[in-house]
N, CA, C and O atoms as a Tinker XYZ file with bonds, in Angstrom:
   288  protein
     1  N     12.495000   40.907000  -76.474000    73     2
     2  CA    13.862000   41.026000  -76.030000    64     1     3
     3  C     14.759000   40.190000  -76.954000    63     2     4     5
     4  O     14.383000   39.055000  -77.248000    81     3
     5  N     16.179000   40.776000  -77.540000    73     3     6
     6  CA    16.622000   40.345000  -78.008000    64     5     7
     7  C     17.566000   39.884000  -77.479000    63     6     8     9
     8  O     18.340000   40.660000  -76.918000    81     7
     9  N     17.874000   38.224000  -77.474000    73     7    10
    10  CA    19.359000   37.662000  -77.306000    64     9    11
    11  C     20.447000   37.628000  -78.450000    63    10    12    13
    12  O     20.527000   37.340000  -79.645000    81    11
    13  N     21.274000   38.103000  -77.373000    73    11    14
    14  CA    23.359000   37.768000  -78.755000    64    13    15
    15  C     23.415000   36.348000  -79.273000    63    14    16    17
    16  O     22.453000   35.605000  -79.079000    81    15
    17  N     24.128000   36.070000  -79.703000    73    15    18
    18  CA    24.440000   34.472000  -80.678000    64    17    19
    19  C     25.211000   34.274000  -79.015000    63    18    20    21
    20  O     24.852000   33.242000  -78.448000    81    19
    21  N     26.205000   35.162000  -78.229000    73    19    22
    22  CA    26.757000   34.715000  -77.099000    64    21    23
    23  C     25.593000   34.191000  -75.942000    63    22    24    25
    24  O     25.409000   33.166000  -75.284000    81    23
    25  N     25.170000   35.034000  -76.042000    73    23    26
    26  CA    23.752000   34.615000  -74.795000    64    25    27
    27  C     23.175000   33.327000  -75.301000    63    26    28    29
    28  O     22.789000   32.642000  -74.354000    81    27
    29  N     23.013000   32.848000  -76.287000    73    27    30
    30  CA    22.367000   31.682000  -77.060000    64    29    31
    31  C     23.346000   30.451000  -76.418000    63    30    32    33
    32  O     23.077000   29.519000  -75.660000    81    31
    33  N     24.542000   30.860000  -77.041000    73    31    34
    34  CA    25.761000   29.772000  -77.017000    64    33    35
    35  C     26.243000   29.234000  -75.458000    63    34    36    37
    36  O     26.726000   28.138000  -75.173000    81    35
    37  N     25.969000   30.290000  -74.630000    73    35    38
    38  CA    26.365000   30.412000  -72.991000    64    37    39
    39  C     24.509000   29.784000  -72.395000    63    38    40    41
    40  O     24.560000   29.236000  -71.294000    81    39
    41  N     23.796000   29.817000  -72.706000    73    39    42
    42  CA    22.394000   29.539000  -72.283000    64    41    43
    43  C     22.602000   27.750000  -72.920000    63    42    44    45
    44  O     22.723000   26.727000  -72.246000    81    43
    45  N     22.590000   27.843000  -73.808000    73    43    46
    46  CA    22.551000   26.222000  -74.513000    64    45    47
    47  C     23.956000   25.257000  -73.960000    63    46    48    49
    48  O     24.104000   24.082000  -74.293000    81    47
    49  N     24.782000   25.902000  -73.193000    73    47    50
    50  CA    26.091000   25.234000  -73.007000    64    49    51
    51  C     25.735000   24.985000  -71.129000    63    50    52    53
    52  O     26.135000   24.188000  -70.280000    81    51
    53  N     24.956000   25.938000  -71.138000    73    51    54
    54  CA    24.684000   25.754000  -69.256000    64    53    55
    55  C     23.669000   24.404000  -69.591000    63    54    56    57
    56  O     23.872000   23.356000  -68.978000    81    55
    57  N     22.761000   24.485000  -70.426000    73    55    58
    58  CA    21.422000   23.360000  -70.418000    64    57    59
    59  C     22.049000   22.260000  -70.509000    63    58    60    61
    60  O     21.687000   21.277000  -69.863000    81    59
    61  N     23.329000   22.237000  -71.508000    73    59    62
    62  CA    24.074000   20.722000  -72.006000    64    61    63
    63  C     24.390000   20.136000  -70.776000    63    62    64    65
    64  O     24.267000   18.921000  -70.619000    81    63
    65  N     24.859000   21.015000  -69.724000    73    63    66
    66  CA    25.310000   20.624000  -68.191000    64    65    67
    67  C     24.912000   19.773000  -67.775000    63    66    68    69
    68  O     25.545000   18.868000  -67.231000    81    67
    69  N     23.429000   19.875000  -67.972000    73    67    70
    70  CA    22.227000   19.742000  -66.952000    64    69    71
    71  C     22.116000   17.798000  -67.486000    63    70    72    73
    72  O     21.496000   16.917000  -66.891000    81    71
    73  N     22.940000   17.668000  -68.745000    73    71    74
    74  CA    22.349000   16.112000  -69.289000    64    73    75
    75  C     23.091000   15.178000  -68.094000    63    74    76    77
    76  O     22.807000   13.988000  -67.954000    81    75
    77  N     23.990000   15.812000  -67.330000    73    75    78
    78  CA    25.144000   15.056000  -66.396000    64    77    79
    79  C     24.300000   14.712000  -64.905000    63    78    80    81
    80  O     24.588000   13.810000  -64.119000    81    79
    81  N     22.895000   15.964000  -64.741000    73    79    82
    82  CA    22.481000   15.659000  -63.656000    64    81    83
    83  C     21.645000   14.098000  -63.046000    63    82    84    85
    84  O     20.553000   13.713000  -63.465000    81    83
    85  N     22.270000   13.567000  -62.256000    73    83    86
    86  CA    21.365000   12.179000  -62.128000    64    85    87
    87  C     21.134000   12.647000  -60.482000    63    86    88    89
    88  O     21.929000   12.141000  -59.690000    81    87
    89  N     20.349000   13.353000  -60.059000    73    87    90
    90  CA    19.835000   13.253000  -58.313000    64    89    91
    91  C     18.086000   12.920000  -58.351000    63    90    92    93
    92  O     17.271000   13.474000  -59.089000    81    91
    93  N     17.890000   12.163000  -57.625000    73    91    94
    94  CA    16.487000   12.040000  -57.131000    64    93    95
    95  C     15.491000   13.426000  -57.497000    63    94    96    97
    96  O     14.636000   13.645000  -58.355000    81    95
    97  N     16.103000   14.248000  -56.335000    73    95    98
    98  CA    15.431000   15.435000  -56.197000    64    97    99
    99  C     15.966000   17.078000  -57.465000    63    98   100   101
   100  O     15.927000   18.277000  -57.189000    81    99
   101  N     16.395000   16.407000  -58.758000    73    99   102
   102  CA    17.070000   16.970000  -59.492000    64   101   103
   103  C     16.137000   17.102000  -60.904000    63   102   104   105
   104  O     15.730000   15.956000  -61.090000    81   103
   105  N     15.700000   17.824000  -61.798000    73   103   106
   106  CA    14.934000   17.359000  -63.090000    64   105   107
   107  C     15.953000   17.045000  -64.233000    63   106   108   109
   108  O     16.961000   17.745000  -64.138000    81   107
   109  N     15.956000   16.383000  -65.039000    73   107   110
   110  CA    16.737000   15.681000  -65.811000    64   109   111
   111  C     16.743000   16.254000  -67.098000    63   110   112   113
   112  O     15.635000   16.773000  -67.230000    81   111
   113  N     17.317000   16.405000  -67.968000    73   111   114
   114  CA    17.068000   17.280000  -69.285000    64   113   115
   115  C     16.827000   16.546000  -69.886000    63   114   116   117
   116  O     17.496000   15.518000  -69.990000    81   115
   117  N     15.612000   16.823000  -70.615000    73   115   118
   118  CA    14.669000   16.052000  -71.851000    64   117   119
   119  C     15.706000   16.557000  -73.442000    63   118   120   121
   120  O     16.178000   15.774000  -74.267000    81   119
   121  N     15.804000   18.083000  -73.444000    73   119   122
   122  CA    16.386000   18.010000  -74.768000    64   121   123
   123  C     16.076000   19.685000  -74.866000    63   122   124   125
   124  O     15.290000   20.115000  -74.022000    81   123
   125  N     16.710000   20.763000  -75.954000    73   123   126
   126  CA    16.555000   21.736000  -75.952000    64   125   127
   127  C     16.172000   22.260000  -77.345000    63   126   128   129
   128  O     16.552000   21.759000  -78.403000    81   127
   129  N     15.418000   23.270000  -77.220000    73   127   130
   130  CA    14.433000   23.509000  -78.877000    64   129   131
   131  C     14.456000   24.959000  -78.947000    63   130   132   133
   132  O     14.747000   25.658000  -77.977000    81   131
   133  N     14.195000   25.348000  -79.928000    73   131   134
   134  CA    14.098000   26.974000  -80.454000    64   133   135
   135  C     12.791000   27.355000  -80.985000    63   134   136   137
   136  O     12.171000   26.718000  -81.836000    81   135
   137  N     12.416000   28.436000  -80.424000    73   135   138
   138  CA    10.704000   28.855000  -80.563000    64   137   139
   139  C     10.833000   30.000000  -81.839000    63   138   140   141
   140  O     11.938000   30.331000  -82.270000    81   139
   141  N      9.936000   30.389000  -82.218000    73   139   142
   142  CA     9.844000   30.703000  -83.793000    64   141   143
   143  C     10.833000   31.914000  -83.681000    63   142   144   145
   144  O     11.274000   32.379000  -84.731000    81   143
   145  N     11.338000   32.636000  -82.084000    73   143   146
   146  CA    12.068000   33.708000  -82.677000    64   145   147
   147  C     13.604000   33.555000  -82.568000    63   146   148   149
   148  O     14.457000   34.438000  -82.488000    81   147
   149  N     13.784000   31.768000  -82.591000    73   147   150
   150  CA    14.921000   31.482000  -82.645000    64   149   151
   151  C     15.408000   31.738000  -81.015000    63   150   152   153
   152  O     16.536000   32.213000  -80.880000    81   151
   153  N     14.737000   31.494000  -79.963000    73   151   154
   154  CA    15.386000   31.575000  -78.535000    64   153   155
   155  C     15.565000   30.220000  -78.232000    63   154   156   157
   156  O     14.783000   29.475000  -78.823000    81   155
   157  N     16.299000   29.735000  -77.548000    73   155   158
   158  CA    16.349000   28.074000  -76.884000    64   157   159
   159  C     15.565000   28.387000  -75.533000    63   158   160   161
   160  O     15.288000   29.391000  -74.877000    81   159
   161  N     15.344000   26.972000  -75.453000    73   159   162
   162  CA    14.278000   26.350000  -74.501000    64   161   163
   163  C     14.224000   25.282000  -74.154000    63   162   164   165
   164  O     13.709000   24.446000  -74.897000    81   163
   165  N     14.805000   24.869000  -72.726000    73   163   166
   166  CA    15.068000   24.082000  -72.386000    64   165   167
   167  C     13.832000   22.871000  -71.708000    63   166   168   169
   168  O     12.883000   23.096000  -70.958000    81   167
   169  N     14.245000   21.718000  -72.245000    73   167   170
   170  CA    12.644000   21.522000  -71.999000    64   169   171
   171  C     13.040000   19.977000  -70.935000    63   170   172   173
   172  O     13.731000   18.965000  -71.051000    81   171
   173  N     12.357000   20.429000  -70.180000    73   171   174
   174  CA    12.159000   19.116000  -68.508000    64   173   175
   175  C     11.121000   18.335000  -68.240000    63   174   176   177
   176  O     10.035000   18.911000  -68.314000    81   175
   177  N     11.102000   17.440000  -68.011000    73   175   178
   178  CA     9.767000   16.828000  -67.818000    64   177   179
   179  C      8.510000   17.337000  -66.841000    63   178   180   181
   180  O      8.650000   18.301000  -66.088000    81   179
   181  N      7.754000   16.876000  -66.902000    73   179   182
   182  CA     6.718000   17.271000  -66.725000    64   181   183
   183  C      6.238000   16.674000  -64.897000    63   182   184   185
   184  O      6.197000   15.529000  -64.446000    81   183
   185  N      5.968000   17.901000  -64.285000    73   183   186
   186  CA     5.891000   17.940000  -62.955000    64   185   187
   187  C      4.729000   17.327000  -62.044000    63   186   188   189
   188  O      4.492000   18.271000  -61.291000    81   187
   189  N      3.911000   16.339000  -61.698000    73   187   190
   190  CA     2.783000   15.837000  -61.179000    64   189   191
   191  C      2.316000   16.927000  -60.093000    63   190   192   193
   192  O      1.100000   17.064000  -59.960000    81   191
   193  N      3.033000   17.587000  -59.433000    73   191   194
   194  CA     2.604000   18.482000  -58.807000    64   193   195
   195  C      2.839000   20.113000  -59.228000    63   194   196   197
   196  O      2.587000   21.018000  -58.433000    81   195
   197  N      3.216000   20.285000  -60.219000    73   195   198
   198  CA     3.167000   21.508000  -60.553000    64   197   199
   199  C      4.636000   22.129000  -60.833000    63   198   200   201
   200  O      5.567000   21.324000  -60.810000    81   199
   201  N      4.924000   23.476000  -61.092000    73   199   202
   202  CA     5.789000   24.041000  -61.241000    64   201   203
   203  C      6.412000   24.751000  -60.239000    63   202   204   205
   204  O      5.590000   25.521000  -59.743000    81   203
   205  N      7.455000   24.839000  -59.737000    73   203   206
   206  CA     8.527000   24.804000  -58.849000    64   205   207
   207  C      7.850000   26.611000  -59.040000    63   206   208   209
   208  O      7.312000   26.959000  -57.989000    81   207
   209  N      7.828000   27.163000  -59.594000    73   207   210
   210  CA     7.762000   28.755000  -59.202000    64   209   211
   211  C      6.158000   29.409000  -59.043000    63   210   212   213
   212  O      5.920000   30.607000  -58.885000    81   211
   213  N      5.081000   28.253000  -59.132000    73   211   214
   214  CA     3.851000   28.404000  -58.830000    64   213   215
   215  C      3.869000   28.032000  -57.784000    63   214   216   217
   216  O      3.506000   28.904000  -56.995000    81   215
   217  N      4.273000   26.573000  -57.072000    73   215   218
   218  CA     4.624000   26.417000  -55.844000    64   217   219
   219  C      5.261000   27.501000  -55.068000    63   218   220   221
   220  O      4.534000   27.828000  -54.130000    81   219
   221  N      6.390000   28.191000  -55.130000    73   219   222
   222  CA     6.779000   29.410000  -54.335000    64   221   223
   223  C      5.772000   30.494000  -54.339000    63   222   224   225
   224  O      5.193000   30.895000  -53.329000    81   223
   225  N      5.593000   30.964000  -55.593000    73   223   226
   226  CA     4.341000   32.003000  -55.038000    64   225   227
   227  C      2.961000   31.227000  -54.270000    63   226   228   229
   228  O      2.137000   32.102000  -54.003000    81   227
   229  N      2.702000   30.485000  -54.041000    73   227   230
   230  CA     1.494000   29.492000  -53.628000    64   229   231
   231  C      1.629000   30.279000  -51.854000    63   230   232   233
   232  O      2.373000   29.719000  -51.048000    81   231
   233  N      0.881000   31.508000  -51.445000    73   231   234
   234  CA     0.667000   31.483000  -49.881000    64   233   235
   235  C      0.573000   30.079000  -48.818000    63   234   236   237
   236  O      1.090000   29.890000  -47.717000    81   235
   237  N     -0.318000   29.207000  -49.664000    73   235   238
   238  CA    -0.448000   28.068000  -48.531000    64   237   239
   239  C      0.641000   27.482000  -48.083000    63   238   240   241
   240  O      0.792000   27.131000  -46.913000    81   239
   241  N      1.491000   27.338000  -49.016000    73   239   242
   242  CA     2.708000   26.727000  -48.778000    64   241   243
   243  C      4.181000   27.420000  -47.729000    63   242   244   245
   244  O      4.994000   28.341000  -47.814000    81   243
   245  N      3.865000   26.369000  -46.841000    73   243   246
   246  CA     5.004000   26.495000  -45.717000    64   245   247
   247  C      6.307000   27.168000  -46.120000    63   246   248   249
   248  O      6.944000   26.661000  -47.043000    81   247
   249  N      6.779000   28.296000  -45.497000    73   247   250
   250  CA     7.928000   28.693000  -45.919000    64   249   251
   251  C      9.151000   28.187000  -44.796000    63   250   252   253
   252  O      8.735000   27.716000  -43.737000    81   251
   253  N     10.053000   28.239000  -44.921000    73   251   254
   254  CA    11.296000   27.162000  -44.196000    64   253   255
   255  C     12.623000   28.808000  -44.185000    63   254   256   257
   256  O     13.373000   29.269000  -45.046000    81   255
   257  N     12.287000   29.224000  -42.645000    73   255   258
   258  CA    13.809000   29.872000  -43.075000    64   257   259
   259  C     14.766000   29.529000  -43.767000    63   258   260   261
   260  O     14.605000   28.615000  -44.576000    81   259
   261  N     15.840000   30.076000  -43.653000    73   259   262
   262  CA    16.810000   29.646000  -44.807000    64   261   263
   263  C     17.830000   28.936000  -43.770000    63   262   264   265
   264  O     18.707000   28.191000  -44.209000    81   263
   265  N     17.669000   29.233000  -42.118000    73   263   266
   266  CA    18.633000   28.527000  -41.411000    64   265   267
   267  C     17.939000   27.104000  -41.357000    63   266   268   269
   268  O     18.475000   26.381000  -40.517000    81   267
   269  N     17.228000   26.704000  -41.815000    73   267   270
   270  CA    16.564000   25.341000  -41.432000    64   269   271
   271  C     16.712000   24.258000  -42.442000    63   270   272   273
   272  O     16.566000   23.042000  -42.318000    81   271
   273  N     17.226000   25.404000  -44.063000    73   271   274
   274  CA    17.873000   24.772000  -45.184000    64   273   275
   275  C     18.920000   25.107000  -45.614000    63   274   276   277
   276  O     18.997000   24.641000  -46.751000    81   275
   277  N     19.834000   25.678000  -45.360000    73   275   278
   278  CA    20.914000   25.989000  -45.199000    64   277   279
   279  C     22.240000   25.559000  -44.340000    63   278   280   281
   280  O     22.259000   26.063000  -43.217000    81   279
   281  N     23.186000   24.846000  -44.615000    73   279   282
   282  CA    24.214000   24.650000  -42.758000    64   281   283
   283  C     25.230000   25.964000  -43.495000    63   282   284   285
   284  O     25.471000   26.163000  -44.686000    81   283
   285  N     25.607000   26.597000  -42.480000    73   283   286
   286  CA    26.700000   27.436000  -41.722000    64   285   287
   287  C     28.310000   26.787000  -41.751000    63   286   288
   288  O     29.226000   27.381000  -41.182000    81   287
């Protein structure tokens, strides 16, 4: 798949965002790199328990309606 120089510039300008995040429960931006076909890649530290989207597909794991994380 090919990305625009815009998709590049709008992808790398959302990651720069991310250097502002300071929350506990937030991942912090390490720094952003380009893989041999020239895509950016934003790179986060490294998770002791795993990856946030292996965890969601994970059956064992408790699912939480959305009214129970969510307020109205």
């Amino acid at each position: 798949c090919q990305v625009s120089p815009d998709q590049i510039r709008t992808f790398v300008g959302d990651a720069l965002l991310m250097r502002s995040f300071q929350h506990d429960n937030v991942l912090s931006l390490i720094g952003i790199s380009f893989d041999v076909q020239s895509q950016p890649i934003v790179i986060l530290p490294f998770l002791k328990n795993g990856d946030l989207l292996s965890y969601l597909r994970n059956p064992k794991n408790v699912s939480l309606p959305p009214s129970s994380i969510m307020s109205t």
